[in-house]
Amino acid sequence: MSVEFRKDLFADERDDDLNEIGKPTQRQDMLGHVTGRSPFYDDHLFEGLLHMRCVRSPHHHARIRSIDTSEAERLPGVKKVIVGSDVPNNLNALLSLLDFGLDDEPLLSDKKVSYKGEPVAAIVADSERIARDAVAKVRVDWEVLPHVLDVEEAIKPGAPSVNGAYPANKFIYHGKYDHQKLRYGDVDAALRQADHVIEGRYQMSPIEQAPMETCGAIAAPETNDRFVCYTATQGLFFSLGTAAKLLDLSSARLHFIGGTVGGGFGGKVDSLHEPLAILGCMLTGKPCKYMFDREDEMQVGAPRGAERWYITDGVMNDGHIVARKFIGYFDAGAYTRLSSYAIIKGAGHLPGPYTIPNVYADIYCVYTNRTPATAMRGFGITGVDFAIENHMDKVANTVGIDPIELRILNAYRDGDMKAHRREAKNTALIECCQVAAEKSGWQTSDWVKQQSSLSGGGGERGQLPTHTATDQHGFVQDGQSGSYGGGSKRQEKSAYAETAAARAAPPAAAPPLRSMPVAQPPTQPARTPEPVQSAPAPAPATGPTAEPPQPQTRRSPARFSSISGLRRR
Amino acid sequence: MAQKPVQFTLNGEDKAAFASDGQNLLDMLRRGVGDLSPKYGCGQGACGACTVLIDGEPCLSCLTLAETVDGKDVATTSGLSSGSGIHPLQDAFMRNFAAQCGYCTPGMLMAAKALLDRNPQPSRDDVVEAISGNLCRCTGYEPIINAVLEASRSGASQPNG
Ligand code: FES
Ligand code: FES
């Protein structure tokens, strides 16, 4: 295999004495692959295997008045019809294992469905064909509800409420805000001083991971009162924990075997198949397989969620971007799955690989009556990168600068402070641009060729801003998330109440309720995480604008509460 | 449900199985006679993961009724290597990193085998054409095409290498 390693780049930063890294190495599973012997989950044969198919909602949004399974149960070969009340703990959120967010999704819905394809019953039968026949015989009395498929429609007052745990159709971050905030410097002030204000709107589609092997799992009774589960999951322990929670079983009774995955790309973490297959096995005493067919995989399998981004840049005539403002809407579909986390990743990535002294972002995790979204390769990052890079081209066109030159002019360099208050290191955007230009035959100036990520960083633009404008907009009263301590998990089903002001105005247009000056120490941030104070401290009265002190949480450049913001506060 | 006896050879060995009404060859191979190398990717003739050779012709086993192979010769990836050695096509797939998750690989190998059996010195276009019915989500195809071309140069068309 020919791989080009550009060892000329950053050569003096590398010892080059590594034995494996940088050299093509054979996969340990390759011989199994080419001989057809790699053990995918469905390559385990069981005598008397039962097959499972789900009864699914034909509606985007509907209440379930009743489910009549009697005719299906009478069909010869049907062993069991499972409904929501058979699931021991029928409400879950994937990230609840990390104590992040409210349980919001049933394994089998019994009250209402919030997306087309949502399962309401599972048939366990002698063959797949019988299971399919039985699915057609389940009678569900639906009360169709109004639905909403657009992220901005979904957060307007009066929109249908999609998700019972978050009635306003917005995930609640840290028990406090109905969006993920990023505030760095003062974007509005910088926009007023910019030579150009350039706006853009970018919309992505959901993307199906489309692994060649569809999602599935087989569960079988084992000795010692255990269940063995062969699964295609990408996250074996994630699926194990999720199954244990939904089934109210000790994980010691679950024997999960996986690791051979026929392509995943993120789409095999949702852990929907393992608990249902195990439940089918528990209720029948027989080995049970639950597998998506290709249509399920494409229609019901969770995609990477669609994102909509509004970007406003303030740009000077010389091409320097002085401010960048994002309003983002991440379409989670009907349930949270991993979307809340995708947004946290996205916020950490803003404003892209550029050094911009004033950055603002409000990112909403919005529930709509679409298929729930989940992980897929760079979810939360690739979507906003699409928006950012298109916007860079728009800026280049508007200001009349070569697009490569614009990127290098604004590229982050080692030593620059990033918007999430970590100093940039090992940056390489400039070198990437240079190589991309060279490979594509794009003519560049000598200036472009001379630039380096290693020099020019940490200058005036790369300093921590002395003032950051903050606000409380989107603050949620009664913000009991249950995720960050306070209250047992069972009592946290209460709905969030938003402030009337936040609910009345669409967030994109809502002005900050108040803006607070914050003093920032001029030092570089420390590398160690600093505990976040939970008690409000008075604001130091050292900001440039004279405002009465407001209660606030102490901010410091070192404030850092793990990648997913999970630290209890 | 009616069951039909089916007798055929699988990779040179005599096999007998009962095919149920409407059962497809993929299911009979996997569950009936325990050859797990052909894979289910779609069940609709779209992906090629289930490709096997019937009397030397590449066929989608998910769209082939099991009973129709009665008296025929079926070949799958399980039969590619003989003894302890692997087939030059398998070797070329390994050396060219032509598999990642490996799920499409048995189908790819059978499509490639059919090509080399009928055309020992294919052009690049011939290879692309031959695997055009086989989807791979991981590799991006280039390594697979290179592997098939390399195998053709090393004499993969000889039966069992
Ligand atoms: S499984 Fe036969 S073509 Fe996809
Ligand atoms: S190697 Fe994964 S689908 Fe081809």
GROMACS .gro file of C-alpha atoms in nm, chain A residues 119-420:
model
  302
  119PRO     CA    1  -4.146   0.067   1.808
  120VAL     CA    2  -4.455  -0.007   2.019
  121ALA     CA    3  -4.444  -0.387   2.029
  122ALA     CA    4  -4.202  -0.668   1.948
  123ILE     CA    5  -4.307  -1.004   1.808
  124VAL     CA    6  -4.098  -1.309   1.893
  125ALA     CA    7  -4.166  -1.596   1.653
  126ASP     CA    8  -4.024  -1.917   1.513
  127SER     CA    9  -3.922  -1.750   1.189
  128GLU     CA   10  -3.871  -1.403   1.057
  129ARG     CA   11  -4.156  -1.458   0.817
  130ILE     CA   12  -4.403  -1.547   1.092
  131ALA     CA   13  -4.282  -1.247   1.291
  132ARG     CA   14  -4.354  -1.024   0.992
  133ASP     CA   15  -4.699  -1.174   0.946
  134ALA     CA   16  -4.774  -1.119   1.314
  135VAL     CA   17  -4.659  -0.756   1.300
  136ALA     CA   18  -4.932  -0.694   1.044
  137LYS     CA   19  -5.190  -0.839   1.282
  138VAL     CA   20  -5.124  -0.608   1.576
  139ARG     CA   21  -5.394  -0.343   1.597
  140VAL     CA   22  -5.295  -0.009   1.739
  141ASP     CA   23  -5.557   0.258   1.800
  142TRP     CA   24  -5.372   0.581   1.724
  143GLU     CA   25  -5.474   0.933   1.807
  144VAL     CA   26  -5.273   1.128   1.557
  145LEU     CA   27  -5.116   1.444   1.699
  146PRO     CA   28  -4.982   1.750   1.520
  147HIS     CA   29  -4.612   1.711   1.448
  148VAL     CA   30  -4.315   1.934   1.384
  149LEU     CA   31  -4.021   1.852   1.159
  150ASP     CA   32  -3.828   2.179   1.152
  151VAL     CA   33  -3.591   2.284   1.430
  152GLU     CA   34  -3.688   2.649   1.434
  153GLU     CA   35  -4.059   2.569   1.415
  154ALA     CA   36  -4.016   2.327   1.703
  155ILE     CA   37  -3.898   2.592   1.948
  156LYS     CA   38  -4.166   2.847   1.868
  157PRO     CA   39  -4.435   2.899   2.128
  158GLY     CA   40  -4.726   2.668   2.069
  159ALA     CA   41  -4.526   2.406   1.879
  160PRO     CA   42  -4.625   2.045   1.948
  161SER     CA   43  -4.430   1.910   2.240
  162VAL     CA   44  -4.223   1.621   2.109
  163ASN     CA   45  -4.038   1.484   2.408
  164GLY     CA   46  -4.207   1.437   2.746
  165ALA     CA   47  -3.889   1.504   2.944
  166TYR     CA   48  -3.824   1.834   2.766
  167PRO     CA   49  -4.164   1.984   2.685
  168ALA     CA   50  -4.018   2.300   2.529
  169ASN     CA   51  -3.835   2.080   2.273
  170LYS     CA   52  -3.492   2.191   2.392
  171PHE     CA   53  -3.236   1.991   2.586
  172ILE     CA   54  -3.137   2.160   2.912
  173TYR     CA   55  -2.764   2.200   2.964
  174HIS     CA   56  -2.612   2.172   3.307
  175GLY     CA   57  -2.956   2.211   3.457
  176LYS     CA   58  -2.937   2.578   3.371
  177TYR     CA   59  -2.967   2.679   3.009
  178ASP     CA   60  -3.183   2.570   2.720
  179HIS     CA   61  -2.879   2.580   2.495
  180GLN     CA   62  -2.505   2.538   2.507
  181LYS     CA   63  -2.334   2.872   2.542
  182LEU     CA   64  -1.997   2.996   2.430
  183ARG     CA   65  -1.894   3.349   2.518
  184TYR     CA   66  -1.549   3.482   2.439
  185GLY     CA   67  -1.481   3.853   2.416
  186ASP     CA   68  -1.756   4.088   2.303
  187VAL     CA   69  -1.892   3.992   1.965
  188ASP     CA   70  -2.154   4.265   1.939
  189ALA     CA   71  -1.903   4.541   2.010
  190ALA     CA   72  -1.659   4.393   1.757
  191LEU     CA   73  -1.929   4.361   1.492
  192ARG     CA   74  -2.002   4.731   1.528
  193GLN     CA   75  -1.640   4.812   1.450
  194ALA     CA   76  -1.595   4.570   1.161
  195ASP     CA   77  -1.561   4.691   0.802
  196HIS     CA   78  -1.788   4.409   0.682
  197VAL     CA   79  -2.058   4.210   0.853
  198ILE     CA   80  -2.110   3.888   0.660
  199GLU     CA   81  -2.397   3.655   0.734
  200GLY     CA   82  -2.473   3.304   0.619
  201ARG     CA   83  -2.724   3.026   0.680
  202TYR     CA   84  -2.617   2.665   0.636
  203GLN     CA   85  -2.831   2.354   0.649
  204MET     CA   86  -2.709   1.995   0.661
  205SER     CA   87  -2.911   1.679   0.601
  206PRO     CA   88  -2.926   1.377   0.826
  207ILE     CA   89  -2.678   1.113   0.709
  208GLU     CA   90  -2.724   0.739   0.748
  209GLN     CA   91  -2.413   0.549   0.856
  210ALA     CA   92  -2.520   0.260   0.631
  211PRO     CA   93  -2.293  -0.015   0.761
  212MET     CA   94  -2.289  -0.323   0.540
  213GLU     CA   95  -2.384  -0.536   0.837
  214THR     CA   96  -2.713  -0.411   0.980
  215CYS     CA   97  -2.752  -0.357   1.355
  216GLY     CA   98  -2.854  -0.658   1.560
  217ALA     CA   99  -2.801  -0.889   1.852
  218ILE     CA  100  -2.867  -1.249   1.951
  219ALA     CA  101  -2.934  -1.343   2.314
  220ALA     CA  102  -2.943  -1.694   2.453
  221PRO     CA  103  -2.985  -1.847   2.796
  222GLU     CA  104  -2.658  -1.950   2.951
  223THR     CA  105  -2.577  -2.165   3.247
  224ASN     CA  106  -2.529  -1.995   3.586
  225ASP     CA  107  -2.847  -1.796   3.534
  226ARG     CA  108  -2.686  -1.570   3.282
  227PHE     CA  109  -2.771  -1.453   2.932
  228VAL     CA  110  -2.514  -1.449   2.658
  229CYS     CA  111  -2.553  -1.172   2.402
  230TYR     CA  112  -2.371  -1.167   2.070
  231THR     CA  113  -2.393  -0.819   1.932
  232ALA     CA  114  -2.282  -0.589   1.654
  233THR     CA  115  -2.248  -0.302   1.900
  234GLN     CA  116  -1.960  -0.059   1.875
  235GLY     CA  117  -1.971   0.002   2.249
  236LEU     CA  118  -1.984  -0.332   2.424
  237PHE     CA  119  -1.985  -0.201   2.780
  238PHE     CA  120  -2.216   0.084   2.685
  239SER     CA  121  -2.468  -0.168   2.553
  240LEU     CA  122  -2.413  -0.391   2.855
  241GLY     CA  123  -2.488  -0.108   3.096
  242THR     CA  124  -2.789   0.007   2.896
  243ALA     CA  125  -2.934  -0.345   2.883
  244ALA     CA  126  -2.878  -0.392   3.256
  245LYS     CA  127  -3.058  -0.066   3.329
  246LEU     CA  128  -3.358  -0.119   3.100
  247LEU     CA  129  -3.403  -0.480   3.212
  248ASP     CA  130  -3.331  -0.409   3.577
  249LEU     CA  131  -3.076  -0.688   3.577
  250SER     CA  132  -2.740  -0.708   3.742
  251SER     CA  133  -2.477  -0.670   3.474
  252ALA     CA  134  -2.314  -0.976   3.629
  253ARG     CA  135  -2.596  -1.176   3.470
  254LEU     CA  136  -2.513  -1.047   3.123
  255HIS     CA  137  -2.236  -1.201   2.918
  256PHE     CA  138  -2.173  -0.978   2.620
  257ILE     CA  139  -1.963  -1.091   2.326
  258GLY     CA  140  -1.881  -0.852   2.046
  259GLY     CA  141  -1.586  -0.685   1.889
  260THR     CA  142  -1.642  -0.803   1.534
  261VAL     CA  143  -1.844  -0.522   1.382
  262GLY     CA  144  -1.945  -0.520   1.016
  263GLY     CA  145  -1.897  -0.147   0.986
  264GLY     CA  146  -2.038   0.093   1.239
  265PHE     CA  147  -1.940   0.453   1.167
  266GLY     CA  148  -2.116   0.553   1.488
  267GLY     CA  149  -2.451   0.396   1.410
  268LYS     CA  150  -2.401   0.094   1.633
  269VAL     CA  151  -2.394   0.254   1.975
  270ASP     CA  152  -2.764   0.304   2.037
  271SER     CA  153  -2.802  -0.024   2.227
  272LEU     CA  154  -3.158  -0.087   2.113
  273HIS     CA  155  -3.106  -0.445   1.998
  274GLU     CA  156  -2.932  -0.600   2.296
  275PRO     CA  157  -3.198  -0.525   2.559
  276LEU     CA  158  -3.485  -0.634   2.334
  277ALA     CA  159  -3.311  -0.955   2.226
  278ILE     CA  160  -3.233  -1.037   2.590
  279LEU     CA  161  -3.591  -0.957   2.692
  280GLY     CA  162  -3.719  -1.186   2.417
  281CYS     CA  163  -3.490  -1.455   2.551
  282MET     CA  164  -3.596  -1.394   2.912
  283LEU     CA  165  -3.966  -1.414   2.827
  284THR     CA  166  -3.943  -1.727   2.611
  285GLY     CA  167  -3.643  -1.909   2.753
  286LYS     CA  168  -3.514  -1.949   2.397
  287PRO     CA  169  -3.234  -1.793   2.195
  288CYS     CA  170  -3.369  -1.479   2.031
  289LYS     CA  171  -3.239  -1.262   1.750
  290TYR     CA  172  -3.336  -0.901   1.690
  291MET     CA  173  -3.190  -0.767   1.371
  292PHE     CA  174  -3.261  -0.467   1.151
  293ASP     CA  175  -3.326  -0.555   0.791
  294ARG     CA  176  -3.190  -0.308   0.541
  295GLU     CA  177  -3.509  -0.106   0.533
  296ASP     CA  178  -3.509  -0.074   0.914
  297GLU     CA  179  -3.145   0.026   0.903
  298MET     CA  180  -3.213   0.305   0.657
  299GLN     CA  181  -3.551   0.420   0.793
  300VAL     CA  182  -3.537   0.360   1.167
  301GLY     CA  183  -3.164   0.341   1.238
  302ALA     CA  184  -3.050   0.669   1.387
  303PRO     CA  185  -2.860   0.896   1.147
  304ARG     CA  186  -2.616   1.174   1.214
  305GLY     CA  187  -2.851   1.460   1.295
  306ALA     CA  188  -2.908   1.751   1.063
  307GLU     CA  189  -2.774   2.086   1.173
  308ARG     CA  190  -2.870   2.440   1.084
  309TRP     CA  191  -2.620   2.715   1.145
  310TYR     CA  192  -2.640   3.090   1.122
  311ILE     CA  193  -2.300   3.254   1.113
  312THR     CA  194  -2.229   3.625   1.136
  313ASP     CA  195  -1.872   3.738   1.086
  314GLY     CA  196  -1.719   4.076   1.146
  315VAL     CA  197  -1.431   4.119   0.901
  316MET     CA  198  -1.181   4.397   0.845
  317ASN     CA  199  -1.076   4.513   0.500
  318ASP     CA  200  -0.742   4.336   0.540
  319GLY     CA  201  -0.921   4.002   0.585
  320HIS     CA  202  -0.885   3.964   0.958
  321ILE     CA  203  -1.196   3.820   1.116
  322VAL     CA  204  -1.261   4.008   1.439
  323ALA     CA  205  -1.589   3.852   1.546
  324ARG     CA  206  -1.783   3.538   1.474
  325LYS     CA  207  -2.129   3.465   1.604
  326PHE     CA  208  -2.305   3.131   1.576
  327ILE     CA  209  -2.665   3.037   1.631
  328GLY     CA  210  -2.690   2.661   1.583
  329TYR     CA  211  -2.983   2.422   1.584
  330PHE     CA  212  -2.902   2.056   1.610
  331ASP     CA  213  -3.191   1.832   1.509
  332ALA     CA  214  -3.192   1.557   1.773
  333GLY     CA  215  -3.507   1.401   1.635
  334ALA     CA  216  -3.752   1.272   1.893
  335TYR     CA  217  -3.510   1.166   2.168
  336THR     CA  218  -3.175   1.275   2.303
  337ARG     CA  219  -2.957   0.967   2.231
  338LEU     CA  220  -2.616   1.136   2.180
  339SER     CA  221  -2.717   1.473   2.037
  340SER     CA  222  -2.665   1.667   2.360
  341TYR     CA  223  -2.307   1.545   2.363
  342ALA     CA  224  -2.254   1.621   1.993
  343ILE     CA  225  -2.331   1.984   2.067
  344ILE     CA  226  -2.080   2.001   2.350
  345LYS     CA  227  -1.818   1.866   2.111
  346GLY     CA  228  -1.928   2.123   1.854
  347ALA     CA  229  -1.905   2.411   2.103
  348GLY     CA  230  -1.549   2.309   2.189
  349HIS     CA  231  -1.465   2.321   1.820
  350LEU     CA  232  -1.589   2.675   1.754
  351PRO     CA  233  -1.495   2.898   1.580
  352GLY     CA  234  -1.317   2.636   1.373
  353PRO     CA  235  -0.938   2.627   1.343
  354TYR     CA  236  -0.914   3.005   1.340
  355THR     CA  237  -0.799   3.265   1.583
  356ILE     CA  238  -1.086   3.507   1.628
  357PRO     CA  239  -1.078   3.736   1.930
  358ASN     CA  240  -1.454   3.756   1.981
  359VAL     CA  241  -1.672   3.448   1.955
  360TYR     CA  242  -2.031   3.389   2.056
  361ALA     CA  243  -2.241   3.077   2.018
  362ASP     CA  244  -2.585   2.964   2.124
  363ILE     CA  245  -2.638   2.603   2.022
  364TYR     CA  246  -2.972   2.438   2.068
  365CYS     CA  247  -3.036   2.067   2.089
  366VAL     CA  248  -3.387   2.062   1.945
  367TYR     CA  249  -3.643   1.782   1.952
  368THR     CA  250  -3.848   1.730   1.638
  369ASN     CA  251  -4.069   1.443   1.523
  370ARG     CA  252  -3.785   1.295   1.319
  371THR     CA  253  -3.587   0.976   1.364
  372PRO     CA  254  -3.363   1.026   1.668
  373ALA     CA  255  -3.009   1.121   1.571
  374THR     CA  256  -2.699   0.957   1.709
  375ALA     CA  257  -2.327   0.923   1.659
  376MET     CA  258  -2.164   0.927   1.321
  377ARG     CA  259  -1.803   1.006   1.241
  378GLY     CA  260  -1.731   1.351   1.374
  379PHE     CA  261  -2.094   1.427   1.462
  380GLY     CA  262  -2.114   1.772   1.605
  381ILE     CA  263  -1.796   1.870   1.422
  382THR     CA  264  -1.829   1.791   1.052
  383GLY     CA  265  -2.165   1.965   1.030
  384VAL     CA  266  -2.043   2.294   1.168
  385ASP     CA  267  -1.719   2.260   0.973
  386PHE     CA  268  -1.925   2.245   0.657
  387ALA     CA  269  -2.090   2.570   0.764
  388ILE     CA  270  -1.764   2.735   0.869
  389GLU     CA  271  -1.568   2.647   0.556
  390ASN     CA  272  -1.849   2.755   0.326
  391HIS     CA  273  -1.865   3.076   0.521
  392MET     CA  274  -1.490   3.126   0.486
  393ASP     CA  275  -1.535   3.111   0.110
  394LYS     CA  276  -1.817   3.361   0.132
  395VAL     CA  277  -1.600   3.593   0.339
  396ALA     CA  278  -1.313   3.556   0.091
  397ASN     CA  279  -1.545   3.645  -0.196
  398THR     CA  280  -1.698   3.939  -0.017
  399VAL     CA  281  -1.371   4.091   0.098
  400GLY     CA  282  -1.191   4.001  -0.224
  401ILE     CA  283  -0.916   3.784  -0.080
  402ASP     CA  284  -0.787   3.451  -0.206
  403PRO     CA  285  -0.963   3.178  -0.003
  404ILE     CA  286  -0.639   3.002   0.094
  405GLU     CA  287  -0.486   3.332   0.193
  406LEU     CA  288  -0.789   3.421   0.404
  407ARG     CA  289  -0.764   3.090   0.587
  408ILE     CA  290  -0.393   3.126   0.655
  409LEU     CA  291  -0.439   3.487   0.763
  410ASN     CA  292  -0.690   3.377   1.026
  411ALA     CA  293  -0.551   3.030   1.099
  412TYR     CA  294  -0.476   2.944   1.460
  413ARG     CA  295  -0.109   2.907   1.538
  414ASP     CA  296   0.072   2.751   1.830
  415GLY     CA  297   0.035   2.977   2.131
  416ASP     CA  298  -0.295   3.134   2.030
  417MET     CA  299  -0.575   3.127   2.284
  418LYS     CA  300  -0.880   2.940   2.160
  419ALA     CA  301  -1.238   3.037   2.233
  420HIS     CA  302  -1.281   2.762   2.488
   0.00000   0.00000   0.00000
